[in-house]
């Protein structure tokens, strides 16, 4: 079946602009995670969704970052007033909420964001 | 908090050599442990996992044993191939108290290059 998809695959933007990154999880996966992969910081957790609610936003680096999920499926990560330090690969992952192996997450290919 | 430390790369080996990538962790409770692999130009893929002490995860000739006494989960392969060239990430997951999040905490990754 289809895996996790993300769009766009690449995004180049100017400092100060807003960007939206999209994630389509595997059908039926109720848990959805956003991570950020950057050279300096490695892979960092950003936010977790269970259904449409986000009980764990502890990894969002600032209030410029927000995310939503609708219909228990597609999620959008929005970064307002982008800064150069936001440049990174943004990864989305999904999993079954009642997975026998908690934490077994399936990752999308990522969106490479470059802020000029 | 949770943390994962893995050996710095890059690691360069000749084909058929023995591979060890060290990984140690710090976590509260009883985490699940994972190795993810990222092949060039591709997304993160789960390589193997272990959910409790003394479990051995294995896949594609790779193995890792969950050692609670040494808080380690070292990755090994007896004979590497050129196709194993990739970045390998050690990770752990434990239930985030109160939020139901099995967010992954990653090591910084080890780049493996296998030469013919």
mmCIF file of C-alpha atoms in Angstrom:
data_model
loop_
_atom_site.group_PDB
_atom_site.id
_atom_site.type_symbol
_atom_site.label_atom_id
_atom_site.label_comp_id
_atom_site.label_asym_id
_atom_site.label_seq_id
_atom_site.Cartn_x
_atom_site.Cartn_y
_atom_site.Cartn_z
ATOM 1 C CA UNK A 1 0.000 0.000 0.000
ATOM 2 C CA UNK A 2 0.924 3.660 -0.159
ATOM 3 C CA UNK A 3 3.429 4.953 2.323
ATOM 4 C CA UNK A 4 3.656 8.336 3.986
ATOM 5 C CA UNK A 5 3.832 11.130 1.451
ATOM 6 C CA UNK A 6 4.990 14.699 1.915
ATOM 7 C CA UNK A 7 4.820 17.780 -0.231
ATOM 8 C CA UNK A 8 6.566 19.709 -1.510
ATOM 9 C CA UNK A 9 9.757 17.699 -1.673
ATOM 10 C CA UNK A 10 11.793 20.902 -1.825
ATOM 11 C CA UNK A 11 10.897 24.413 -0.788
ATOM 12 C CA UNK A 12 13.057 27.503 -1.144
ATOM 13 C CA UNK A 13 11.763 30.645 0.490
ATOM 14 C CA UNK A 14 12.946 34.064 1.528
ATOM 15 C CA UNK A 15 13.519 35.034 5.120
ATOM 16 C CA UNK A 16 10.342 36.380 6.675
ATOM 17 C CA UNK A 17 7.916 34.467 4.445
ATOM 18 C CA UNK A 18 5.449 31.867 5.727
ATOM 19 C CA UNK A 19 5.592 28.253 4.522
ATOM 20 C CA UNK A 20 3.244 25.297 4.730
ATOM 21 C CA UNK A 21 4.429 21.704 4.630
ATOM 22 C CA UNK A 22 2.006 18.862 4.051
ATOM 23 C CA UNK A 23 1.951 15.263 5.236
ATOM 24 C CA UNK A 24 -0.341 12.433 4.108
ATOM 25 C CA UNK A 25 0.010 9.534 6.561
ATOM 26 C CA UNK A 26 -0.592 5.874 5.873
ATOM 27 C CA UNK A 27 -4.318 5.209 5.748
ATOM 28 C CA UNK A 28 -5.622 4.083 9.118
ATOM 29 C CA UNK A 29 -2.671 5.400 11.107
ATOM 30 C CA UNK A 30 -4.090 7.584 13.855
ATOM 31 C CA UNK A 31 -0.755 8.717 15.306
ATOM 32 C CA UNK A 32 1.262 11.283 13.366
ATOM 33 C CA UNK A 33 4.613 12.854 14.215
ATOM 34 C CA UNK A 34 6.665 15.706 12.811
ATOM 35 C CA UNK A 35 10.455 15.720 13.136
ATOM 36 C CA UNK A 36 13.181 18.029 11.896
ATOM 37 C CA UNK A 37 16.541 16.862 10.579
ATOM 38 C CA UNK A 38 19.293 19.442 10.474
ATOM 39 C CA UNK A 39 23.068 19.264 10.252
ATOM 40 C CA UNK A 40 23.703 20.816 13.606
ATOM 41 C CA UNK A 41 20.931 19.250 15.669
ATOM 42 C CA UNK A 42 20.355 15.856 14.097
ATOM 43 C CA UNK A 43 16.807 14.488 14.222
ATOM 44 C CA UNK A 44 14.493 16.330 16.599
ATOM 45 C CA UNK A 45 10.884 15.659 17.555
ATOM 46 C CA UNK A 46 8.508 18.549 16.936
ATOM 47 C CA UNK A 47 4.886 17.540 17.552
ATOM 48 C CA UNK A 48 2.624 14.520 17.964
ATOM 49 C CA UNK A 49 -0.994 14.096 16.865
ATOM 50 C CA UNK A 50 -3.441 11.492 18.025
ATOM 51 C CA UNK A 51 -6.375 11.850 15.682
ATOM 52 C CA UNK A 52 -6.931 15.569 15.223
ATOM 53 C CA UNK A 53 -5.603 16.628 18.609
ATOM 54 C CA UNK A 54 -1.999 17.418 19.485
ATOM 55 C CA UNK A 55 -1.346 16.335 23.074
ATOM 56 C CA UNK A 56 2.412 16.705 22.718
ATOM 57 C CA UNK A 57 3.766 19.944 21.231
ATOM 58 C CA UNK A 58 6.863 19.933 23.382
ATOM 59 C CA UNK A 59 9.324 19.958 20.489
ATOM 60 C CA UNK A 60 8.083 23.029 18.639
ATOM 61 C CA UNK A 61 11.040 25.431 18.779
ATOM 62 C CA UNK A 62 9.060 28.683 18.866
ATOM 63 C CA UNK A 63 5.586 30.138 18.494
ATOM 64 C CA UNK A 64 6.344 30.676 14.800
ATOM 65 C CA UNK A 65 5.751 26.944 14.372
ATOM 66 C CA UNK A 66 2.264 25.473 14.372
ATOM 67 C CA UNK A 67 0.573 22.388 13.010
ATOM 68 C CA UNK A 68 -2.880 21.052 12.475
ATOM 69 C CA UNK A 69 -4.466 17.841 11.400
ATOM 70 C CA UNK A 70 -7.877 17.474 9.848
ATOM 71 C CA UNK A 71 -10.123 14.462 9.396
ATOM 72 C CA UNK A 72 -7.637 12.358 11.317
ATOM 73 C CA UNK A 73 -5.521 12.248 8.191
ATOM 74 C CA UNK A 74 -3.614 15.047 6.451
ATOM 75 C CA UNK A 75 -1.424 17.291 8.570
ATOM 76 C CA UNK A 76 0.052 20.693 7.794
ATOM 77 C CA UNK A 77 3.085 22.184 9.503
ATOM 78 C CA UNK A 78 3.216 25.963 9.200
ATOM 79 C CA UNK A 79 6.270 28.086 9.843
ATOM 80 C CA UNK A 80 5.618 31.813 10.029
ATOM 81 C CA UNK A 81 8.218 34.506 9.390
ATOM 82 C CA UNK A 82 10.839 31.948 8.427
ATOM 83 C CA UNK A 83 14.417 32.393 9.606
ATOM 84 C CA UNK A 84 17.596 30.948 8.153
ATOM 85 C CA UNK A 85 17.936 28.599 11.135
ATOM 86 C CA UNK A 86 14.652 26.978 10.058
ATOM 87 C CA UNK A 87 16.459 25.462 7.072
ATOM 88 C CA UNK A 88 16.273 21.695 7.512
ATOM 89 C CA UNK A 89 14.545 18.570 6.279
ATOM 90 C CA UNK A 90 11.117 18.217 7.854
ATOM 91 C CA UNK A 91 10.030 14.608 8.270
ATOM 92 C CA UNK A 92 6.588 13.248 8.938
ATOM 93 C CA UNK A 93 5.927 9.803 10.394
ATOM 94 C CA UNK A 94 2.788 7.851 11.170
ATOM 95 C CA UNK A 95 1.973 4.798 13.231
ATOM 96 C CA UNK A 96 -0.918 2.730 14.479
ATOM 97 C CA UNK A 97 -1.996 4.068 17.845
ATOM 98 C CA UNK A 98 -2.322 0.606 19.275
ATOM 99 C CA UNK A 99 0.740 -0.833 17.618
ATOM 100 C CA UNK A 100 2.088 -3.955 19.230
ATOM 101 C CA UNK A 101 5.472 -2.313 19.031
ATOM 102 C CA UNK A 102 5.049 1.188 20.393
ATOM 103 C CA UNK A 103 7.097 3.689 18.506
ATOM 104 C CA UNK A 104 7.230 1.754 15.229
ATOM 105 C CA UNK A 105 6.858 4.734 12.967
ATOM 106 C CA UNK A 106 6.856 4.890 9.172
ATOM 107 C CA UNK A 107 8.560 7.932 7.710
ATOM 108 C CA UNK A 108 7.863 10.022 4.658
ATOM 109 C CA UNK A 109 10.620 11.205 2.292
ATOM 110 C CA UNK A 110 10.732 14.637 3.886
ATOM 111 C CA UNK A 111 10.505 18.238 2.731
ATOM 112 C CA UNK A 112 13.824 20.036 2.334
ATOM 113 C CA UNK A 113 13.299 23.653 3.374
ATOM 114 C CA UNK A 114 15.869 26.286 2.461
ATOM 115 C CA UNK A 115 15.464 29.794 3.817
ATOM 116 C CA UNK A 116 17.540 32.378 1.957
ATOM 117 C CA UNK B 1 15.301 13.271 29.808
ATOM 118 C CA UNK B 2 15.929 10.636 27.181
ATOM 119 C CA UNK B 3 19.093 10.645 25.112
ATOM 120 C CA UNK B 4 20.955 8.419 22.662
ATOM 121 C CA UNK B 5 24.673 8.458 21.991
ATOM 122 C CA UNK B 6 26.142 6.655 19.014
ATOM 123 C CA UNK B 7 29.628 6.500 17.625
ATOM 124 C CA UNK B 8 30.678 9.335 15.382
ATOM 125 C CA UNK B 9 31.293 8.594 11.747
ATOM 126 C CA UNK B 10 32.045 8.362 9.038
ATOM 127 C CA UNK B 11 32.940 4.683 9.025
ATOM 128 C CA UNK B 12 34.595 3.251 5.933
ATOM 129 C CA UNK B 13 34.894 -0.517 5.523
ATOM 130 C CA UNK B 14 35.878 -2.908 2.806
ATOM 131 C CA UNK B 15 33.279 -5.319 1.489
ATOM 132 C CA UNK B 16 32.850 -8.423 3.689
ATOM 133 C CA UNK B 17 34.316 -6.676 6.745
ATOM 134 C CA UNK B 18 32.681 -6.910 10.180
ATOM 135 C CA UNK B 19 30.621 -3.926 11.284
ATOM 136 C CA UNK B 20 29.906 -2.621 14.765
ATOM 137 C CA UNK B 21 28.203 0.696 15.454
ATOM 138 C CA UNK B 22 27.992 1.454 19.149
ATOM 139 C CA UNK B 23 24.888 2.925 20.720
ATOM 140 C CA UNK B 24 24.145 3.718 24.354
ATOM 141 C CA UNK B 25 21.083 5.342 25.819
ATOM 142 C CA UNK B 26 19.658 7.111 28.835
ATOM 143 C CA UNK B 27 15.956 6.804 29.486
ATOM 144 C CA UNK B 28 13.363 6.716 32.202
ATOM 145 C CA UNK B 29 11.237 3.619 32.393
ATOM 146 C CA UNK B 30 11.563 0.809 29.901
ATOM 147 C CA UNK B 31 12.150 2.130 26.407
ATOM 148 C CA UNK B 32 11.871 0.303 23.112
ATOM 149 C CA UNK B 33 15.037 0.500 21.015
ATOM 150 C CA UNK B 34 15.418 0.845 17.273
ATOM 151 C CA UNK B 35 17.893 1.129 14.453
ATOM 152 C CA UNK B 36 16.757 3.174 11.481
ATOM 153 C CA UNK B 37 18.633 3.397 8.183
ATOM 154 C CA UNK B 38 18.661 6.166 5.603
ATOM 155 C CA UNK B 39 19.954 5.125 2.178
ATOM 156 C CA UNK B 40 21.214 7.866 -0.143
ATOM 157 C CA UNK B 41 18.301 9.869 -1.494
ATOM 158 C CA UNK B 42 15.723 7.903 0.468
ATOM 159 C CA UNK B 43 13.691 8.336 3.642
ATOM 160 C CA UNK B 44 14.233 6.761 7.041
ATOM 161 C CA UNK B 45 13.417 3.058 7.228
ATOM 162 C CA UNK B 46 13.129 0.871 10.282
ATOM 163 C CA UNK B 47 15.961 -1.679 10.208
ATOM 164 C CA UNK B 48 15.323 -3.574 13.433
ATOM 165 C CA UNK B 49 13.840 -3.197 16.876
ATOM 166 C CA UNK B 50 13.790 -4.649 20.396
ATOM 167 C CA UNK B 51 11.157 -3.943 22.999
ATOM 168 C CA UNK B 52 12.561 -5.452 26.187
ATOM 169 C CA UNK B 53 15.812 -6.404 27.857
ATOM 170 C CA UNK B 54 17.777 -9.243 26.228
ATOM 171 C CA UNK B 55 15.653 -9.118 23.081
ATOM 172 C CA UNK B 56 17.650 -9.417 19.869
ATOM 173 C CA UNK B 57 16.444 -7.554 16.818
ATOM 174 C CA UNK B 58 17.602 -8.773 13.421
ATOM 175 C CA UNK B 59 17.026 -7.958 9.770
ATOM 176 C CA UNK B 60 19.027 -8.172 6.508
ATOM 177 C CA UNK B 61 21.980 -9.740 8.360
ATOM 178 C CA UNK B 62 22.103 -6.933 10.944
ATOM 179 C CA UNK B 63 21.644 -7.685 14.636
ATOM 180 C CA UNK B 64 21.403 -5.723 17.872
ATOM 181 C CA UNK B 65 20.754 -6.915 21.425
ATOM 182 C CA UNK B 66 18.968 -4.834 24.066
ATOM 183 C CA UNK B 67 21.380 -4.758 27.026
ATOM 184 C CA UNK B 68 19.721 -3.149 30.021
ATOM 185 C CA UNK B 69 22.728 -3.620 32.322
ATOM 186 C CA UNK B 70 24.974 -1.605 30.008
ATOM 187 C CA UNK B 71 22.173 0.527 28.500
ATOM 188 C CA UNK B 72 23.410 -0.373 25.045
ATOM 189 C CA UNK B 73 22.034 -1.488 21.680
ATOM 190 C CA UNK B 74 25.058 -1.969 19.429
ATOM 191 C CA UNK B 75 24.467 -2.729 15.755
ATOM 192 C CA UNK B 76 26.488 -5.543 14.163
ATOM 193 C CA UNK B 77 26.805 -7.251 10.822
ATOM 194 C CA UNK B 78 29.216 -10.032 10.034
ATOM 195 C CA UNK B 79 29.910 -9.197 6.392
ATOM 196 C CA UNK B 80 28.966 -5.827 4.945
ATOM 197 C CA UNK B 81 28.135 -5.199 1.315
ATOM 198 C CA UNK B 82 28.429 -2.090 -0.839
ATOM 199 C CA UNK B 83 24.628 -1.854 -0.739
ATOM 200 C CA UNK B 84 24.803 -1.325 3.051
ATOM 201 C CA UNK B 85 26.303 2.130 2.525
ATOM 202 C CA UNK B 86 23.911 4.452 4.330
ATOM 203 C CA UNK B 87 23.434 6.521 7.482
ATOM 204 C CA UNK B 88 22.383 4.498 10.521
ATOM 205 C CA UNK B 89 20.436 6.014 13.423
ATOM 206 C CA UNK B 90 19.959 4.497 16.847
ATOM 207 C CA UNK B 91 16.715 5.571 18.519
ATOM 208 C CA UNK B 92 14.567 4.939 21.538
ATOM 209 C CA UNK B 93 10.914 5.360 22.304
ATOM 210 C CA UNK B 94 9.236 5.520 25.649
ATOM 211 C CA UNK B 95 5.750 6.540 26.519
ATOM 212 C CA UNK B 96 5.666 10.261 27.107
ATOM 213 C CA UNK B 97 3.945 10.660 30.445
ATOM 214 C CA UNK B 98 0.428 12.005 30.220
ATOM 215 C CA UNK B 99 0.368 12.629 26.495
ATOM 216 C CA UNK B 100 0.441 9.148 25.002
ATOM 217 C CA UNK B 101 3.266 10.084 22.678
ATOM 218 C CA UNK B 102 5.826 7.486 21.670
ATOM 219 C CA UNK B 103 8.110 10.121 20.246
ATOM 220 C CA UNK B 104 11.463 8.856 19.039
ATOM 221 C CA UNK B 105 14.729 10.181 20.434
ATOM 222 C CA UNK B 106 17.534 9.711 17.919
ATOM 223 C CA UNK B 107 21.288 9.543 18.010
ATOM 224 C CA UNK B 108 23.130 11.812 15.604
ATOM 225 C CA UNK B 109 23.659 9.101 13.006
ATOM 226 C CA UNK B 110 26.667 7.211 11.700
ATOM 227 C CA UNK B 111 27.511 7.317 8.025
ATOM 228 C CA UNK B 112 28.781 3.989 6.701
ATOM 229 C CA UNK B 113 30.615 3.692 3.394
ATOM 230 C CA UNK B 114 31.480 0.228 2.104
ATOM 231 C CA UNK B 115 34.058 0.042 -0.666
ATOM 232 C CA UNK B 116 34.506 -2.896 -3.055
#
